[in-house]
GROMACS .gro file of C-alpha atoms in nm:
model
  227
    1UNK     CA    1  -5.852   3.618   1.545
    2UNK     CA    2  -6.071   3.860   1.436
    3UNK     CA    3  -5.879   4.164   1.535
    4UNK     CA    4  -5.610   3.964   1.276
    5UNK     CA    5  -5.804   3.925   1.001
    6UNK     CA    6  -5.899   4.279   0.966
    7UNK     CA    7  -5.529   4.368   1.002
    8UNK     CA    8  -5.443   4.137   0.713
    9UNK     CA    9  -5.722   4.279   0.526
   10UNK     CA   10  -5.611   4.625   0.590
   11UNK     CA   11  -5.245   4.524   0.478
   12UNK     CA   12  -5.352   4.342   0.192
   13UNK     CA   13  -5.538   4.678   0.066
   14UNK     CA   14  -5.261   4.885   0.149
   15UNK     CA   15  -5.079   4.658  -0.071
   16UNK     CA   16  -5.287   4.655  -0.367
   17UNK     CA   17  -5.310   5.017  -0.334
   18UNK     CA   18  -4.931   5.051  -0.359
   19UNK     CA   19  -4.868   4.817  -0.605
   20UNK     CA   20  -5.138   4.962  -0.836
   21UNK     CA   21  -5.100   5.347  -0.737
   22UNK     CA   22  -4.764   5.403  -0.638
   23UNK     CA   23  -4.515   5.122  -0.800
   24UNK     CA   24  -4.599   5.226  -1.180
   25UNK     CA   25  -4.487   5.605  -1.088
   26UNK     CA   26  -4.192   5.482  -0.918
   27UNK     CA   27  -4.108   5.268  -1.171
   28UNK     CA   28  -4.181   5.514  -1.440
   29UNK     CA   29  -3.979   5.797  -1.310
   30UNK     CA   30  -3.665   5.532  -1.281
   31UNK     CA   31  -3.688   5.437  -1.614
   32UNK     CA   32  -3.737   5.757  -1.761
   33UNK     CA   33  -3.444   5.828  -1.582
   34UNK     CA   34  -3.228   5.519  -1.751
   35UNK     CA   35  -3.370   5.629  -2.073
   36UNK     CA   36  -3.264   5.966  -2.022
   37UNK     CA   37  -2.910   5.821  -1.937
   38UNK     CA   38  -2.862   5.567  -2.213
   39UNK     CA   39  -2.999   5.808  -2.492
   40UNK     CA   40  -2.854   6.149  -2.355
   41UNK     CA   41  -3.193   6.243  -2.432
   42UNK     CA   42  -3.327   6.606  -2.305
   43UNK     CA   43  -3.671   6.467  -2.205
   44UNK     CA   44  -3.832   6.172  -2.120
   45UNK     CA   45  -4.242   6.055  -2.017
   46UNK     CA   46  -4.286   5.691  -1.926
   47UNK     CA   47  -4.640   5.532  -1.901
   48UNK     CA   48  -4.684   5.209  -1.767
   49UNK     CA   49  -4.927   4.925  -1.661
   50UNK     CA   50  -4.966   4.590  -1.524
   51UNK     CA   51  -5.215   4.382  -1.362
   52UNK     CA   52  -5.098   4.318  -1.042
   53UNK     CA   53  -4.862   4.568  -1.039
   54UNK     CA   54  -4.593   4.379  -0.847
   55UNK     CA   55  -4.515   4.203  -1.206
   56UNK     CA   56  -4.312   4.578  -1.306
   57UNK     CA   57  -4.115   4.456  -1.024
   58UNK     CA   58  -4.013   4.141  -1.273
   59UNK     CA   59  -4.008   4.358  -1.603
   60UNK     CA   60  -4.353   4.277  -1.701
   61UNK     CA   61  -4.543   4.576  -1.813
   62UNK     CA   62  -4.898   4.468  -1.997
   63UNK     CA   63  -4.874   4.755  -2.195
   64UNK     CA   64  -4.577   5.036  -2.229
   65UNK     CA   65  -4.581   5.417  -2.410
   66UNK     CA   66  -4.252   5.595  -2.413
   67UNK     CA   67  -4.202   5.967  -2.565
   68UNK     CA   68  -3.817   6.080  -2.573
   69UNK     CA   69  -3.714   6.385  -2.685
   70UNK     CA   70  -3.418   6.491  -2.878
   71UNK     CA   71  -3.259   6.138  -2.838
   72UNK     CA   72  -2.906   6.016  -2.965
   73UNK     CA   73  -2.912   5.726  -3.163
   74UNK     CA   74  -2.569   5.649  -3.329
   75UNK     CA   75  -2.437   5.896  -3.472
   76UNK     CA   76  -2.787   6.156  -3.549
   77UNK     CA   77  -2.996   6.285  -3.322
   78UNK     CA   78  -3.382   6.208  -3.325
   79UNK     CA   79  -3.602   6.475  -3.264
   80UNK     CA   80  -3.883   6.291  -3.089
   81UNK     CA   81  -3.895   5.919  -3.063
   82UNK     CA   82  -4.192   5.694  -2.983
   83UNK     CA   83  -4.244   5.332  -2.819
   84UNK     CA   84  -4.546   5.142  -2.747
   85UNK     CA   85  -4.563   4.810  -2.707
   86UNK     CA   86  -4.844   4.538  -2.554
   87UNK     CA   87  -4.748   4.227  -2.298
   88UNK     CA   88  -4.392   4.337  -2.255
   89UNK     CA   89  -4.119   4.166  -2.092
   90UNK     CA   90  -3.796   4.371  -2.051
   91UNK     CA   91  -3.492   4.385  -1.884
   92UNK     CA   92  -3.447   4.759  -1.808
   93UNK     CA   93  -3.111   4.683  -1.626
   94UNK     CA   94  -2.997   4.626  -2.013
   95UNK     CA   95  -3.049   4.996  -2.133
   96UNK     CA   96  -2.678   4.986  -2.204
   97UNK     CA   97  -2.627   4.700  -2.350
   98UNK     CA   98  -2.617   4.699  -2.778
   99UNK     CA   99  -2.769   4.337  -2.849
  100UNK     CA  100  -3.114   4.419  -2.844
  101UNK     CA  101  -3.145   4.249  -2.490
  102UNK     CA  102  -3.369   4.542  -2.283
  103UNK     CA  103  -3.666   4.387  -2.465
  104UNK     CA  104  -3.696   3.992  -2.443
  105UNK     CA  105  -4.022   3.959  -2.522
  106UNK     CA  106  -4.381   4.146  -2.659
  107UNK     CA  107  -4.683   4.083  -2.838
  108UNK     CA  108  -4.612   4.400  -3.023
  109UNK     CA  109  -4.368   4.656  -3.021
  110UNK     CA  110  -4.387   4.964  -3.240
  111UNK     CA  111  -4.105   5.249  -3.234
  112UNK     CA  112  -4.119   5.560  -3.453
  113UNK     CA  113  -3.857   5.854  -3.453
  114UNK     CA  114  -3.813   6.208  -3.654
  115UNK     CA  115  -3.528   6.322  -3.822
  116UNK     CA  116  -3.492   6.683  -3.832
  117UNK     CA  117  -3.286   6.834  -4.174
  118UNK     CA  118  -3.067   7.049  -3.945
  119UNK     CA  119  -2.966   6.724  -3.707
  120UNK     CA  120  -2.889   6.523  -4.050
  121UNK     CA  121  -2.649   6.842  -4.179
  122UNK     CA  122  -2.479   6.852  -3.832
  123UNK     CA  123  -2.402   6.493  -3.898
  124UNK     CA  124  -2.299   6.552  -4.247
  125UNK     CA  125  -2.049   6.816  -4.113
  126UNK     CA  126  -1.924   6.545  -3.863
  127UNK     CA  127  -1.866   6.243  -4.113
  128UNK     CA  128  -1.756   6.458  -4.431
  129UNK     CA  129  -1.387   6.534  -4.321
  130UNK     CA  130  -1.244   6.874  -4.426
  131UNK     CA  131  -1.650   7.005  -4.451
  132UNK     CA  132  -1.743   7.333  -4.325
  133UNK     CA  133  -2.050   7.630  -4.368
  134UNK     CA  134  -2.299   7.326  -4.499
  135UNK     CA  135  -2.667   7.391  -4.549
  136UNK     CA  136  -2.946   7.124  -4.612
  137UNK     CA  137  -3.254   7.119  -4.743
  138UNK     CA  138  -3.458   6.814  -4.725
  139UNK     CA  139  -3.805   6.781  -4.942
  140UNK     CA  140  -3.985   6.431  -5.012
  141UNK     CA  141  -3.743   6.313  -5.260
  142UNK     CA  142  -3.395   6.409  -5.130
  143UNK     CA  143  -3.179   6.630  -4.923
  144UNK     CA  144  -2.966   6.867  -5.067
  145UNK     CA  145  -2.658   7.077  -4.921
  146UNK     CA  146  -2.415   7.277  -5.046
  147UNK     CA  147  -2.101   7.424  -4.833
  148UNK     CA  148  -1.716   7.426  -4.838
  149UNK     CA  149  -1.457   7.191  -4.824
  150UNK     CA  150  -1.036   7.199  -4.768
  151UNK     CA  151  -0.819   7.093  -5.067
  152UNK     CA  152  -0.437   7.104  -5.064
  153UNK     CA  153  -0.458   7.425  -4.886
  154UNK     CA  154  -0.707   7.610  -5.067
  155UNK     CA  155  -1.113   7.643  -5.027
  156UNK     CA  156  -1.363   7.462  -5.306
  157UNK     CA  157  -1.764   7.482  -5.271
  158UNK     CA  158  -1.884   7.143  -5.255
  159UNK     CA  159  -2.273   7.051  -5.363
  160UNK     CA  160  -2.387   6.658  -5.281
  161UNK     CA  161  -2.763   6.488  -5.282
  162UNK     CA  162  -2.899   6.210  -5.124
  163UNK     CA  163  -3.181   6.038  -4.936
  164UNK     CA  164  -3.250   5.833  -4.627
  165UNK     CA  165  -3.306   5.507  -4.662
  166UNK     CA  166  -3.304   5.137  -4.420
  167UNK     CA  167  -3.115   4.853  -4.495
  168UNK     CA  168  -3.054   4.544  -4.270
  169UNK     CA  169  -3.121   4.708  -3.980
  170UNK     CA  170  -2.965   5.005  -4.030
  171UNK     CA  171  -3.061   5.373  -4.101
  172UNK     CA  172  -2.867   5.527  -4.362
  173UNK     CA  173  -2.794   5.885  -4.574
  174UNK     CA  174  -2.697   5.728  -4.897
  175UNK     CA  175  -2.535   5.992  -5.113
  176UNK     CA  176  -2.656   6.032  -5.481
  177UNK     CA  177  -2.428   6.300  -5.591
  178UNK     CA  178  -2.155   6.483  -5.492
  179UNK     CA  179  -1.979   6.840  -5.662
  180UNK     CA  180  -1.659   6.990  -5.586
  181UNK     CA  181  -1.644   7.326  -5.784
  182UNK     CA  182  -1.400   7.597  -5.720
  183UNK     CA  183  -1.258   7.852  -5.940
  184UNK     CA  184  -0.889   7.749  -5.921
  185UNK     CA  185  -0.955   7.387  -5.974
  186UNK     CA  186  -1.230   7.426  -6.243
  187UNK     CA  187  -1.512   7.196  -6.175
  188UNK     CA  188  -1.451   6.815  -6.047
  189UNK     CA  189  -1.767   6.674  -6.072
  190UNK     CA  190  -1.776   6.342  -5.872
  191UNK     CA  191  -2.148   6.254  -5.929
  192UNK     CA  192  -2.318   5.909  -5.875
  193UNK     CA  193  -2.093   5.860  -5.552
  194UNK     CA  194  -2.289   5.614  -5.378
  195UNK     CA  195  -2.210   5.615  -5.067
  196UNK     CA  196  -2.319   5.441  -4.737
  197UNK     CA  197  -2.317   5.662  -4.447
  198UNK     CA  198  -2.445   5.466  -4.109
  199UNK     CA  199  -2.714   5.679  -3.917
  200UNK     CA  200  -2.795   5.403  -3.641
  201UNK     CA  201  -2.787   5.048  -3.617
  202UNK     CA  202  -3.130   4.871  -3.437
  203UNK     CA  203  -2.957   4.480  -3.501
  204UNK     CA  204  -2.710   4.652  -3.265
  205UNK     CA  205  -2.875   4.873  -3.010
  206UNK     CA  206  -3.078   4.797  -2.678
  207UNK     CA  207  -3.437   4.751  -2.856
  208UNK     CA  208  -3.411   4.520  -3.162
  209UNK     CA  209  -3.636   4.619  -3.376
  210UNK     CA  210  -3.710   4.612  -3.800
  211UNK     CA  211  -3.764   4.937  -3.980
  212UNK     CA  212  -4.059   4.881  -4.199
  213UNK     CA  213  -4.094   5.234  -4.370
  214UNK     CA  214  -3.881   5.580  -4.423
  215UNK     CA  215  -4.117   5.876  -4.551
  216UNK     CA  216  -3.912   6.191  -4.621
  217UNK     CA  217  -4.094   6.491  -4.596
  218UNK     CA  218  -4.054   6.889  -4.627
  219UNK     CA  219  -3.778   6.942  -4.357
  220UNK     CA  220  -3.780   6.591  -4.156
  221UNK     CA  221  -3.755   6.200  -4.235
  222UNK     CA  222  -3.969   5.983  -4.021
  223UNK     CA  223  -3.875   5.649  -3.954
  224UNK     CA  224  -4.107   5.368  -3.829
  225UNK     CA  225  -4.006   5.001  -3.723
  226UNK     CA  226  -4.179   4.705  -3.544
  227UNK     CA  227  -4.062   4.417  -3.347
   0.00000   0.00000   0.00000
């Protein structure tokens, strides 16, 4: 009997020890792994804890810090995004999944991503059909670019403004103003066009989330949203 009870003992440690020392790095490293996968993302660090640690094995995490670098979101990439959240329940199997579903449940959950200028001109040159050569430059009040656009066969310079801004969920580059000038054509000025054009969607994405604030600075646009 005794001989048993210092076995079970022994086990019990050796399971403690595991499920506090070695499950969270396990479990880290696999869901860095999904993020990587789900976001296309060129690096991700995963820190995790629970008390026991066998509740990761459920999707418990009593508190959660994810970095991810140059992440796809929608249609723009984000330079460097940010989660931390405290008394978590997820579903990491969900990752996939676009109704906000990977998280069920937290007592907080705080998310915060940068925008560089250069990834918001490459997705300029993807929406804006016919667009070529564009260059942005993004200060805190708006982001300018000027380039070149195809009309009926013959090249005009094109000049538009705008700003980032949230709106039911969404992320979007609403455009302010938008010049077509060319010295065939004379000028057509189409200024005012406002609009819409959809960055990312977090009603529709694995972590539902609220974007509280947009601050545009010299160069980059950070975003910050809570759950």
């Amino acid at each position: 009997m005794r001989r048993f009870c210092v076995v079970l003992a022994a086990a019990l440690v050796l399971a403690a020890a595991f499920s506090q020392l070695v499950l969270p790095g396990l479990m880290e490293n696999r869901l860095g792994n999904s993020i990587r996968s789900a976001l296309q993302a060129e690096n991700v660090t995963v820190d995790m804890s629970a008390m026991p640690g066998l509740r990761l094995l459920s999707g418990h995490a009593d508190s959660i810090d994810i970095v991810v670098d140059k992440a796809q979101l929608g249609d723009i990439q984000v330079e460097k995004l940010t989660l931390h959240g405290e008394n978590v329940q997820a579903d990491f199997s969900a990752l996939d999944k676009h109704d906000g579903s990977a998280i069920r449940s937290a007592d907080s959950l705080e998310l915060t991503g940068m925008i560089t200028q250069q990834a918001l001109q490459e997705m300029l040159e993807k929406k804006l059909d016919k667009v070529e050569k564009l260059e942005a430059v993004m200060d805190r009040d708006k982001l300018t670019a000027s380039g070149q656009v195809k009309l009926i066969g013959r090249t005009a310079d094109i000049h538009l403004e705008g700003r980032v801004l949230a709106r039911d969920g969404g992320l979007y580059f609403h455009m302010t103003q938008l010049d077509i000038r060319n010295a065939v054509f004379g000028q057509a000025v189409l200024g005012n066009f406002f609009g819409d054009i959809l960055l990312f969607d977090l009603y529709s994405s694995p972590v539902r989330a609220e974007i509280e604030d947009v601050e545009q600075h010299d160069g980059y646009v950070v975003i910050r949203a809570r759950s």
